[in-house]
């Protein structure tokens, strides 16, 4: 019954997509008339800004039974939506502006909503400084789907259910100032109010709850406290970049909060989880090496609210050292390969393990949740293109030797025309244990289809 509703919803979305695409044929037929072209150019010249966007229909479903999610939302699919994007950009005197807004008809949440992706003004101050203020998507660092010094908001739920990869990076309300020196570029971002990431929260994806000892669809957001005091709960991020002898060097700093509410110390007393303070200091480099490109990045995560007394060592996030290195090259014509090694080093693992053991003895947790002192992860990206790039096959694989789990992202994309792109793929999880990072999502494995028409 649920699948019938999904197919019906996607059928309506596909019909809407075809109705938008159909006028293009009429425009092509009339393109030979000079008066038509002149009329269109005259109309376009009246607009003081540029307009574009897309219409997208997307659907996806679990490939395994996931009782905890099915019982909560009454559906066995986690993606059924039609999305309309409107892009507006232009300039006025010395100020550039841009607006990106999505209208989403969501068949899972059974609602229509508007999502503001970008509302930005940018201008120059003097000859060396750019200022960009407003809602904007921010990113930096060298990792491929691995983030160490990029602490800007991430929408992991969109990423894991099959939305376009662009939606992994969420928008920030921030002021970004970039100063271009002769040798060094200084990039400073201030967000007046902290914005948390969007993590699996039980409404479309289940997760492992260590307090319950099993899968849960209980919304984390219902029991979490987000920093919301302006301007005390803001975020500050800094990047210094230079290029010397063909090598790109960057230094980073971040002063804010952990993206997820991982301080559970008050939950035991009936309180709410919270986002503890986090300071990150890091560096990266990127350079050509042999036939490809080599990159490395590291960061020290100082957890400001860490408490190693008693069971709090298990309930508050520990400080960590994180490191990655990668190499990307074209193995043969049209086949690109990207490899990465990633490491998380827990700085107080013994105390954390002892605390989880105490919680297990009290019947309130599992000692296995302490994990390994060194969490290791290997990734591979394979990309093969055909038909002059119009057809692209891709596989991104995460494999963790320490956690004994994996996450596979196969996909295929076909560009049928300059306007129409069709995509299909999957998010496949597995592991030896249902409490590991990827293993907890095994029953959330899903496949998806997307069709996007640009205008």
Tab-separated table of C-alpha atoms in Angstrom:
chain	number	residue	atom	x	y	z
A	1	UNK	CA	0.000	0.000	0.000
A	2	UNK	CA	2.813	2.406	0.878
A	3	UNK	CA	4.633	1.621	-2.362
A	4	UNK	CA	1.455	2.316	-4.333
A	5	UNK	CA	1.283	5.768	-2.746
A	6	UNK	CA	4.938	6.339	-3.546
A	7	UNK	CA	4.493	5.320	-7.185
A	8	UNK	CA	1.447	7.542	-7.464
A	9	UNK	CA	3.332	10.459	-5.999
A	10	UNK	CA	6.260	9.946	-8.359
A	11	UNK	CA	3.875	9.613	-11.286
A	12	UNK	CA	2.377	13.005	-10.470
A	13	UNK	CA	5.850	14.484	-10.103
A	14	UNK	CA	6.935	13.037	-13.456
A	15	UNK	CA	3.829	14.473	-15.113
A	16	UNK	CA	4.656	17.890	-13.682
A	17	UNK	CA	8.206	17.552	-14.970
A	18	UNK	CA	6.986	16.677	-18.469
A	19	UNK	CA	4.622	19.667	-18.518
A	20	UNK	CA	7.514	21.981	-17.756
A	21	UNK	CA	9.761	20.314	-20.343
A	22	UNK	CA	7.146	20.333	-23.146
A	23	UNK	CA	7.275	24.092	-23.919
A	24	UNK	CA	10.935	23.692	-24.803
A	25	UNK	CA	9.905	21.768	-27.933
A	26	UNK	CA	7.656	24.605	-29.001
A	27	UNK	CA	10.413	27.122	-28.391
A	28	UNK	CA	12.821	25.049	-30.484
A	29	UNK	CA	10.253	24.849	-33.336
A	30	UNK	CA	9.827	28.624	-33.313
A	31	UNK	CA	13.528	29.388	-32.991
A	32	UNK	CA	13.885	29.843	-36.735
A	33	UNK	CA	11.739	33.007	-36.684
A	34	UNK	CA	13.896	36.094	-36.290
A	35	UNK	CA	11.080	38.130	-34.771
A	36	UNK	CA	10.708	35.516	-32.025
A	37	UNK	CA	14.380	35.739	-31.061
A	38	UNK	CA	14.275	39.532	-31.063
A	39	UNK	CA	11.188	39.499	-28.878
A	40	UNK	CA	12.829	37.139	-26.361
A	41	UNK	CA	15.994	39.237	-26.221
A	42	UNK	CA	13.900	42.368	-25.687
A	43	UNK	CA	11.999	40.694	-22.862
A	44	UNK	CA	15.184	39.429	-21.208
A	45	UNK	CA	16.786	42.852	-21.386
A	46	UNK	CA	14.003	44.293	-19.237
A	47	UNK	CA	14.991	42.179	-16.233
A	48	UNK	CA	17.506	43.821	-13.877
A	49	UNK	CA	18.651	40.380	-12.710
A	50	UNK	CA	19.238	36.850	-14.001
A	51	UNK	CA	16.765	34.058	-13.282
A	52	UNK	CA	17.262	30.303	-13.443
A	53	UNK	CA	16.576	27.161	-11.505
A	54	UNK	CA	15.335	23.601	-11.838
A	55	UNK	CA	12.429	21.253	-11.241
A	56	UNK	CA	13.291	17.891	-9.690
A	57	UNK	CA	11.289	14.774	-8.880
A	58	UNK	CA	12.920	12.290	-6.481
A	59	UNK	CA	11.866	9.039	-4.856
A	60	UNK	CA	13.580	6.417	-2.734
A	61	UNK	CA	12.738	3.476	-0.484
A	62	UNK	CA	14.324	1.141	2.063
A	63	UNK	CA	15.467	-2.221	0.715
A	64	UNK	CA	15.126	-3.902	4.144
A	65	UNK	CA	12.294	-3.934	6.644
A	66	UNK	CA	12.912	-1.188	9.200
A	67	UNK	CA	10.244	-1.668	11.811
A	68	UNK	CA	11.189	1.218	14.106
A	69	UNK	CA	10.915	3.779	11.290
A	70	UNK	CA	7.853	2.138	9.692
A	71	UNK	CA	6.043	2.162	13.031
A	72	UNK	CA	6.792	5.836	13.567
A	73	UNK	CA	5.991	7.350	10.157
A	74	UNK	CA	3.789	4.612	8.661
A	75	UNK	CA	5.839	4.432	5.451
A	76	UNK	CA	8.570	2.161	4.082
A	77	UNK	CA	10.029	4.846	1.816
A	78	UNK	CA	12.150	7.787	2.907
A	79	UNK	CA	12.206	10.028	-0.176
A	80	UNK	CA	9.196	11.176	-2.230
A	81	UNK	CA	9.322	14.806	-3.227
A	82	UNK	CA	9.067	17.355	-5.994
A	83	UNK	CA	11.449	20.278	-5.635
A	84	UNK	CA	11.410	23.601	-7.486
A	85	UNK	CA	14.541	25.764	-7.267
A	86	UNK	CA	14.565	29.454	-8.138
A	87	UNK	CA	17.943	31.161	-8.614
A	88	UNK	CA	18.143	34.947	-8.854
A	89	UNK	CA	21.367	36.902	-9.079
A	90	UNK	CA	22.442	40.325	-10.236
A	91	UNK	CA	24.253	43.464	-9.226
A	92	UNK	CA	23.355	46.964	-8.153
A	93	UNK	CA	26.062	49.595	-8.274
A	94	UNK	CA	29.008	47.997	-6.437
A	95	UNK	CA	26.996	45.237	-4.738
A	96	UNK	CA	26.353	41.727	-6.083
A	97	UNK	CA	23.372	39.792	-4.771
A	98	UNK	CA	22.014	36.264	-5.121
A	99	UNK	CA	18.991	34.332	-3.940
A	100	UNK	CA	18.377	30.584	-4.014
A	101	UNK	CA	15.101	29.250	-2.678
A	102	UNK	CA	13.513	25.801	-2.925
A	103	UNK	CA	9.846	24.932	-2.798
A	104	UNK	CA	9.405	21.296	-1.739
A	105	UNK	CA	6.290	19.127	-1.944
A	106	UNK	CA	7.287	16.342	0.453
A	107	UNK	CA	5.380	13.065	0.346
A	108	UNK	CA	7.117	11.656	3.427
A	109	UNK	CA	6.369	14.574	5.748
A	110	UNK	CA	3.144	15.228	3.801
A	111	UNK	CA	3.761	18.958	3.621
A	112	UNK	CA	4.846	21.779	1.350
A	113	UNK	CA	7.728	23.882	2.636
A	114	UNK	CA	10.092	26.603	1.469
A	115	UNK	CA	13.843	26.258	2.030
A	116	UNK	CA	16.089	29.307	1.734
A	117	UNK	CA	19.465	28.046	0.499
A	118	UNK	CA	21.081	31.407	-0.188
A	119	UNK	CA	20.313	35.098	0.374
A	120	UNK	CA	23.613	36.835	-0.088
A	121	UNK	CA	25.125	40.235	-0.816
A	122	UNK	CA	28.806	40.657	-1.627
A	123	UNK	CA	30.944	43.724	-2.145
A	124	UNK	CA	34.554	44.887	-2.120
A	125	UNK	CA	36.198	46.955	0.589
A	126	UNK	CA	39.263	48.580	-0.880
A	127	UNK	CA	41.369	46.690	-3.389
A	128	UNK	CA	42.126	43.550	-1.384
A	129	UNK	CA	39.040	42.691	0.662
A	130	UNK	CA	35.770	40.969	-0.240
A	131	UNK	CA	32.788	40.795	2.101
A	132	UNK	CA	29.930	38.302	1.692
A	133	UNK	CA	27.037	38.667	4.107
A	134	UNK	CA	23.863	36.642	4.504
A	135	UNK	CA	22.794	33.035	4.113
A	136	UNK	CA	25.430	31.082	2.187
A	137	UNK	CA	26.873	27.591	1.780
A	138	UNK	CA	30.434	27.505	3.129
A	139	UNK	CA	33.147	24.895	2.794
A	140	UNK	CA	36.899	24.407	2.895
A	141	UNK	CA	39.411	21.626	3.484
A	142	UNK	CA	40.904	18.948	1.237
A	143	UNK	CA	38.915	15.778	2.025
A	144	UNK	CA	36.485	14.077	-0.354
A	145	UNK	CA	33.288	13.559	1.697
A	146	UNK	CA	35.517	13.610	4.788
A	147	UNK	CA	35.598	16.802	6.841
A	148	UNK	CA	38.129	17.730	9.499
A	149	UNK	CA	38.498	21.518	9.537
A	150	UNK	CA	35.207	22.173	7.766
A	151	UNK	CA	32.800	22.549	10.698
A	152	UNK	CA	30.105	24.324	8.702
A	153	UNK	CA	26.590	22.773	8.837
A	154	UNK	CA	26.089	19.405	7.142
A	155	UNK	CA	22.784	17.795	6.221
A	156	UNK	CA	23.691	14.132	6.667
A	157	UNK	CA	20.087	12.997	6.468
A	158	UNK	CA	19.738	14.379	2.915
A	159	UNK	CA	23.027	12.728	1.990
A	160	UNK	CA	21.995	9.308	3.319
A	161	UNK	CA	18.536	9.134	1.723
A	162	UNK	CA	19.491	10.014	-1.866
A	163	UNK	CA	19.094	13.747	-2.343
A	164	UNK	CA	21.640	15.434	-4.604
A	165	UNK	CA	25.116	15.561	-3.071
A	166	UNK	CA	24.978	19.374	-3.091
A	167	UNK	CA	22.469	19.184	-0.237
A	168	UNK	CA	25.043	17.607	2.076
A	169	UNK	CA	26.378	21.088	2.777
A	170	UNK	CA	23.808	23.150	4.597
A	171	UNK	CA	23.621	26.947	4.579
A	172	UNK	CA	25.036	29.251	7.244
A	173	UNK	CA	23.868	32.707	8.275
A	174	UNK	CA	27.247	34.376	8.328
A	175	UNK	CA	29.529	37.238	7.409
A	176	UNK	CA	32.573	36.124	5.438
A	177	UNK	CA	35.530	38.466	4.972
A	178	UNK	CA	38.386	37.536	2.639
A	179	UNK	CA	41.609	39.566	2.483
A	180	UNK	CA	43.919	38.820	-0.441
A	181	UNK	CA	47.527	39.533	0.480
A	182	UNK	CA	50.518	39.136	-1.791
A	183	UNK	CA	51.631	35.947	-0.036
A	184	UNK	CA	48.748	34.977	2.254
A	185	UNK	CA	44.957	34.977	1.964
A	186	UNK	CA	43.012	35.460	5.202
A	187	UNK	CA	39.479	34.035	5.272
A	188	UNK	CA	37.342	34.838	8.332
A	189	UNK	CA	33.767	33.626	8.880
A	190	UNK	CA	31.552	34.773	11.737
A	191	UNK	CA	28.157	33.192	12.337
A	192	UNK	CA	26.228	35.212	14.955
A	193	UNK	CA	24.303	32.124	16.052
A	194	UNK	CA	25.382	28.481	16.053
A	195	UNK	CA	23.567	26.190	13.625
A	196	UNK	CA	23.612	22.446	14.223
A	197	UNK	CA	23.944	19.797	11.545
A	198	UNK	CA	21.004	17.671	10.399
A	199	UNK	CA	21.655	14.114	11.551
A	200	UNK	CA	19.534	10.919	11.325
A	201	UNK	CA	16.735	11.717	13.713
A	202	UNK	CA	14.330	8.799	13.509
A	203	UNK	CA	11.865	10.294	11.036
A	204	UNK	CA	13.475	8.753	7.908
A	205	UNK	CA	16.486	6.873	9.293
A	206	UNK	CA	16.876	4.922	12.515
A	207	UNK	CA	19.979	4.971	14.694
A	208	UNK	CA	21.497	2.970	17.546
A	209	UNK	CA	20.583	4.255	21.004
A	210	UNK	CA	23.190	3.065	23.543
A	211	UNK	CA	20.871	3.773	26.466
A	212	UNK	CA	18.192	1.483	25.004
A	213	UNK	CA	20.670	-1.039	23.610
A	214	UNK	CA	19.044	-1.150	20.167
A	215	UNK	CA	17.670	0.696	17.142
A	216	UNK	CA	15.571	3.761	17.826
A	217	UNK	CA	13.399	6.191	15.896
A	218	UNK	CA	12.926	8.528	18.838
A	219	UNK	CA	13.682	12.081	17.625
A	220	UNK	CA	16.968	13.272	19.085
A	221	UNK	CA	15.852	16.857	18.574
A	222	UNK	CA	13.046	16.346	21.094
A	223	UNK	CA	15.642	15.801	23.794
A	224	UNK	CA	18.395	18.222	22.790
A	225	UNK	CA	19.230	21.803	23.703
A	226	UNK	CA	20.759	23.943	20.973
A	227	UNK	CA	22.886	27.019	21.800
A	228	UNK	CA	20.590	29.928	20.943
A	229	UNK	CA	21.821	32.986	22.830
A	230	UNK	CA	22.814	35.823	20.481
A	231	UNK	CA	25.671	36.695	20.148
A	232	UNK	CA	27.280	34.562	22.872
A	233	UNK	CA	26.513	31.320	21.031
A	234	UNK	CA	28.052	32.312	17.729
A	235	UNK	CA	30.781	30.572	15.738
A	236	UNK	CA	34.087	31.848	14.387
A	237	UNK	CA	36.127	30.096	11.683
A	238	UNK	CA	39.487	31.177	10.271
A	239	UNK	CA	41.604	30.035	7.334
A	240	UNK	CA	45.058	31.226	6.264
A	241	UNK	CA	46.088	30.089	2.781
A	242	UNK	CA	49.253	30.401	0.730
A	243	UNK	CA	50.850	28.761	-2.283
A	244	UNK	CA	54.584	28.130	-2.336
A	245	UNK	CA	56.541	26.255	-5.027
A	246	UNK	CA	53.371	24.650	-6.382
A	247	UNK	CA	52.130	23.481	-2.962
A	248	UNK	CA	48.937	24.831	-1.364
A	249	UNK	CA	49.236	25.262	2.412
A	250	UNK	CA	46.367	26.174	4.728
A	251	UNK	CA	45.975	26.748	8.476
A	252	UNK	CA	42.579	26.605	10.180
A	253	UNK	CA	40.902	27.587	13.410
A	254	UNK	CA	37.359	27.064	14.681
A	255	UNK	CA	35.706	28.285	17.875
A	256	UNK	CA	32.162	27.086	18.408
A	257	UNK	CA	30.306	23.890	19.280
A	258	UNK	CA	30.150	20.230	18.338
A	259	UNK	CA	27.731	19.873	15.385
A	260	UNK	CA	25.795	17.070	17.096
A	261	UNK	CA	24.288	17.134	20.636
A	262	UNK	CA	26.725	14.574	22.059
A	263	UNK	CA	26.901	15.765	25.676
A	264	UNK	CA	24.578	13.297	27.428
A	265	UNK	CA	25.684	14.007	30.997
A	266	UNK	CA	22.327	15.538	31.972
A	267	UNK	CA	20.174	12.983	30.170
A	268	UNK	CA	20.666	10.486	32.998
A	269	UNK	CA	18.984	12.987	35.325
A	270	UNK	CA	16.091	13.689	32.981
A	271	UNK	CA	17.699	16.717	31.347
A	272	UNK	CA	18.450	17.426	27.703
A	273	UNK	CA	21.478	16.575	25.607
A	274	UNK	CA	23.480	19.591	24.485
A	275	UNK	CA	26.127	20.739	22.035
A	276	UNK	CA	29.362	21.107	24.033
A	277	UNK	CA	32.003	23.701	23.221
A	278	UNK	CA	34.555	22.769	20.577
A	279	UNK	CA	37.797	24.397	19.451
A	280	UNK	CA	39.614	23.024	16.406
A	281	UNK	CA	43.121	23.849	15.175
A	282	UNK	CA	44.337	22.331	11.929
A	283	UNK	CA	46.382	22.443	8.749
A	284	UNK	CA	46.358	20.990	5.237
A	285	UNK	CA	48.401	20.789	2.062
A	286	UNK	CA	47.681	19.884	-1.535
A	287	UNK	CA	50.120	19.369	-4.409
A	288	UNK	CA	50.631	17.601	-7.686
A	289	UNK	CA	52.444	14.285	-7.330
A	290	UNK	CA	53.192	11.998	-10.254
A	291	UNK	CA	50.128	11.632	-12.486
A	292	UNK	CA	47.712	12.854	-9.823
A	293	UNK	CA	46.977	15.119	-6.887
A	294	UNK	CA	48.017	14.448	-3.271
A	295	UNK	CA	46.398	16.013	-0.211
A	296	UNK	CA	46.782	15.745	3.553
A	297	UNK	CA	44.888	17.365	6.409
A	298	UNK	CA	44.958	17.227	10.214
A	299	UNK	CA	43.074	18.803	13.086
A	300	UNK	CA	43.097	18.801	16.878
A	301	UNK	CA	39.595	18.751	18.390
A	302	UNK	CA	39.637	20.270	21.876
A	303	UNK	CA	36.389	19.360	23.623
A	304	UNK	CA	35.828	22.190	26.073
A	305	UNK	CA	33.181	20.497	28.231
A	306	UNK	CA	34.840	17.090	28.546
A	307	UNK	CA	34.517	15.632	32.049
A	308	UNK	CA	36.538	12.510	32.878
A	309	UNK	CA	35.020	12.037	36.331
A	310	UNK	CA	33.019	8.856	36.812
A	311	UNK	CA	30.563	7.943	34.076
A	312	UNK	CA	30.737	11.435	32.569
A	313	UNK	CA	33.786	10.279	30.594
A	314	UNK	CA	31.356	8.201	28.522
A	315	UNK	CA	28.655	10.851	28.315
A	316	UNK	CA	30.726	13.849	27.194
A	317	UNK	CA	32.788	13.970	23.974
A	318	UNK	CA	36.507	13.417	24.293
A	319	UNK	CA	39.216	15.484	22.623
A	320	UNK	CA	40.540	13.943	19.402
A	321	UNK	CA	43.257	14.170	16.792
A	322	UNK	CA	41.965	13.670	13.240
A	323	UNK	CA	44.057	13.076	10.135
A	324	UNK	CA	43.513	12.203	6.484
A	325	UNK	CA	45.534	11.861	3.320
A	326	UNK	CA	44.389	11.192	-0.207
A	327	UNK	CA	45.472	10.700	-3.777
A	328	UNK	CA	43.437	11.197	-6.957
A	329	UNK	CA	44.459	10.344	-10.518
A	330	UNK	CA	43.201	9.176	-13.916
A	331	UNK	CA	43.992	5.463	-14.027
A	332	UNK	CA	43.018	5.027	-17.690
A	333	UNK	CA	41.150	7.261	-20.102
A	334	UNK	CA	37.826	8.371	-18.571
A	335	UNK	CA	38.401	6.389	-15.340
A	336	UNK	CA	39.337	8.436	-12.277
A	337	UNK	CA	40.358	6.867	-8.970
A	338	UNK	CA	40.439	8.588	-5.595
A	339	UNK	CA	41.840	6.937	-2.444
A	340	UNK	CA	41.816	8.248	1.137
A	341	UNK	CA	42.985	7.153	4.570
A	342	UNK	CA	41.293	8.718	7.602
A	343	UNK	CA	42.115	8.426	11.326
A	344	UNK	CA	40.432	9.528	14.564
A	345	UNK	CA	42.605	9.225	17.688
A	346	UNK	CA	40.664	9.310	20.959
A	347	UNK	CA	42.758	11.234	23.497
A	348	UNK	CA	41.291	9.747	26.681
A	349	UNK	CA	40.188	6.296	25.606
A	350	UNK	CA	41.006	4.370	28.796
A	351	UNK	CA	38.804	6.609	30.962
A	352	UNK	CA	36.028	6.473	28.395
A	353	UNK	CA	36.144	2.678	28.222
A	354	UNK	CA	36.057	2.383	32.009
A	355	UNK	CA	33.066	4.722	32.180
A	356	UNK	CA	31.075	2.705	29.609
A	357	UNK	CA	31.912	-0.478	31.525
A	358	UNK	CA	30.455	1.091	34.672
A	359	UNK	CA	27.312	2.101	32.797
A	360	UNK	CA	26.911	-1.426	31.446
A	361	UNK	CA	27.186	-2.876	34.939
A	362	UNK	CA	24.449	-0.476	36.027
A	363	UNK	CA	22.263	-1.623	33.117
A	364	UNK	CA	22.424	1.745	31.355
A	365	UNK	CA	24.747	1.204	28.425
A	366	UNK	CA	27.205	-1.010	26.575
A	367	UNK	CA	30.964	-1.060	27.057
A	368	UNK	CA	31.390	-1.599	23.299
A	369	UNK	CA	30.228	1.992	22.779
A	370	UNK	CA	33.696	3.145	23.828
A	371	UNK	CA	34.888	1.986	20.418
A	372	UNK	CA	38.559	1.785	19.504
A	373	UNK	CA	41.255	4.228	20.523
A	374	UNK	CA	42.134	4.584	16.842
A	375	UNK	CA	39.193	4.628	14.450
A	376	UNK	CA	40.393	4.065	10.890
A	377	UNK	CA	38.560	4.563	7.622
A	378	UNK	CA	39.469	3.878	3.992
A	379	UNK	CA	37.595	5.415	1.068
A	380	UNK	CA	37.628	4.804	-2.674
A	381	UNK	CA	35.955	6.869	-5.369
A	382	UNK	CA	35.697	5.363	-8.866
A	383	UNK	CA	34.281	7.537	-11.650
A	384	UNK	CA	33.898	6.371	-15.244
A	385	UNK	CA	32.449	8.571	-17.991
A	386	UNK	CA	31.069	7.639	-21.403
A	387	UNK	CA	29.306	9.383	-24.273
A	388	UNK	CA	31.521	12.472	-24.023
A	389	UNK	CA	30.743	12.818	-20.353
A	390	UNK	CA	26.955	12.574	-20.671
A	391	UNK	CA	26.898	9.174	-18.929
A	392	UNK	CA	28.755	8.845	-15.627
A	393	UNK	CA	29.096	5.731	-13.455
A	394	UNK	CA	30.328	6.237	-9.909
A	395	UNK	CA	31.069	4.270	-6.755
A	396	UNK	CA	32.128	5.807	-3.466
A	397	UNK	CA	33.020	3.270	-0.774
A	398	UNK	CA	33.701	3.831	2.939
A	399	UNK	CA	35.278	0.848	4.719
A	400	UNK	CA	36.372	0.878	8.370
A	401	UNK	CA	38.848	-1.844	9.442
A	402	UNK	CA	38.524	-0.817	13.099
A	403	UNK	CA	34.709	-0.726	13.236
A	404	UNK	CA	34.315	-3.623	10.771
A	405	UNK	CA	31.605	-1.837	8.825
A	406	UNK	CA	31.069	-0.183	5.444
A	407	UNK	CA	28.986	2.276	3.439
A	408	UNK	CA	28.662	2.027	-0.367
A	409	UNK	CA	27.303	4.765	-2.656
A	410	UNK	CA	26.838	3.439	-6.222
A	411	UNK	CA	25.272	5.845	-8.708
A	412	UNK	CA	24.722	6.496	-12.405
A	413	UNK	CA	23.900	9.830	-14.018
A	414	UNK	CA	22.714	10.443	-17.572
A	415	UNK	CA	22.551	13.914	-19.073
A	416	UNK	CA	19.794	13.506	-21.654
A	417	UNK	CA	20.063	17.129	-22.777
A	418	UNK	CA	21.424	20.428	-21.558
A	419	UNK	CA	18.286	20.734	-19.446
A	420	UNK	CA	17.369	17.192	-18.353
A	421	UNK	CA	19.477	14.944	-16.092
A	422	UNK	CA	18.443	11.498	-14.802
A	423	UNK	CA	20.099	9.899	-11.767
A	424	UNK	CA	19.833	6.605	-9.896
A	425	UNK	CA	21.786	5.148	-7.018
A	426	UNK	CA	21.828	3.657	-3.571
A	427	UNK	CA	23.035	4.010	0.004
A	428	UNK	CA	24.090	0.566	1.225
A	429	UNK	CA	25.231	0.005	4.812
A	430	UNK	CA	26.529	-3.019	6.687
A	431	UNK	CA	28.787	-4.184	9.491
A	432	UNK	CA	29.566	-6.807	12.081
A	433	UNK	CA	27.759	-4.879	14.837
A	434	UNK	CA	24.550	-2.875	14.894
A	435	UNK	CA	26.129	-0.241	17.146
A	436	UNK	CA	29.045	0.753	14.883
A	437	UNK	CA	29.057	4.021	12.936
A	438	UNK	CA	27.840	2.570	9.606
A	439	UNK	CA	26.519	-0.740	10.950
A	440	UNK	CA	23.682	1.017	12.804
A	441	UNK	CA	22.198	2.096	9.454
A	442	UNK	CA	22.097	-1.366	7.840
A	443	UNK	CA	18.291	-1.476	7.873
A	444	UNK	CA	18.257	2.065	6.470
A	445	UNK	CA	19.877	0.917	3.195
A	446	UNK	CA	17.953	2.454	0.318
A	447	UNK	CA	17.795	3.048	-3.436
A	448	UNK	CA	16.635	6.209	-5.187
A	449	UNK	CA	15.732	7.809	-8.540
A	450	UNK	CA	15.907	11.488	-9.494
A	451	UNK	CA	14.978	13.506	-12.585
A	452	UNK	CA	16.044	17.154	-12.821
A	453	UNK	CA	15.055	19.699	-15.457
A	454	UNK	CA	16.982	22.988	-15.520
A	455	UNK	CA	15.507	26.206	-16.815
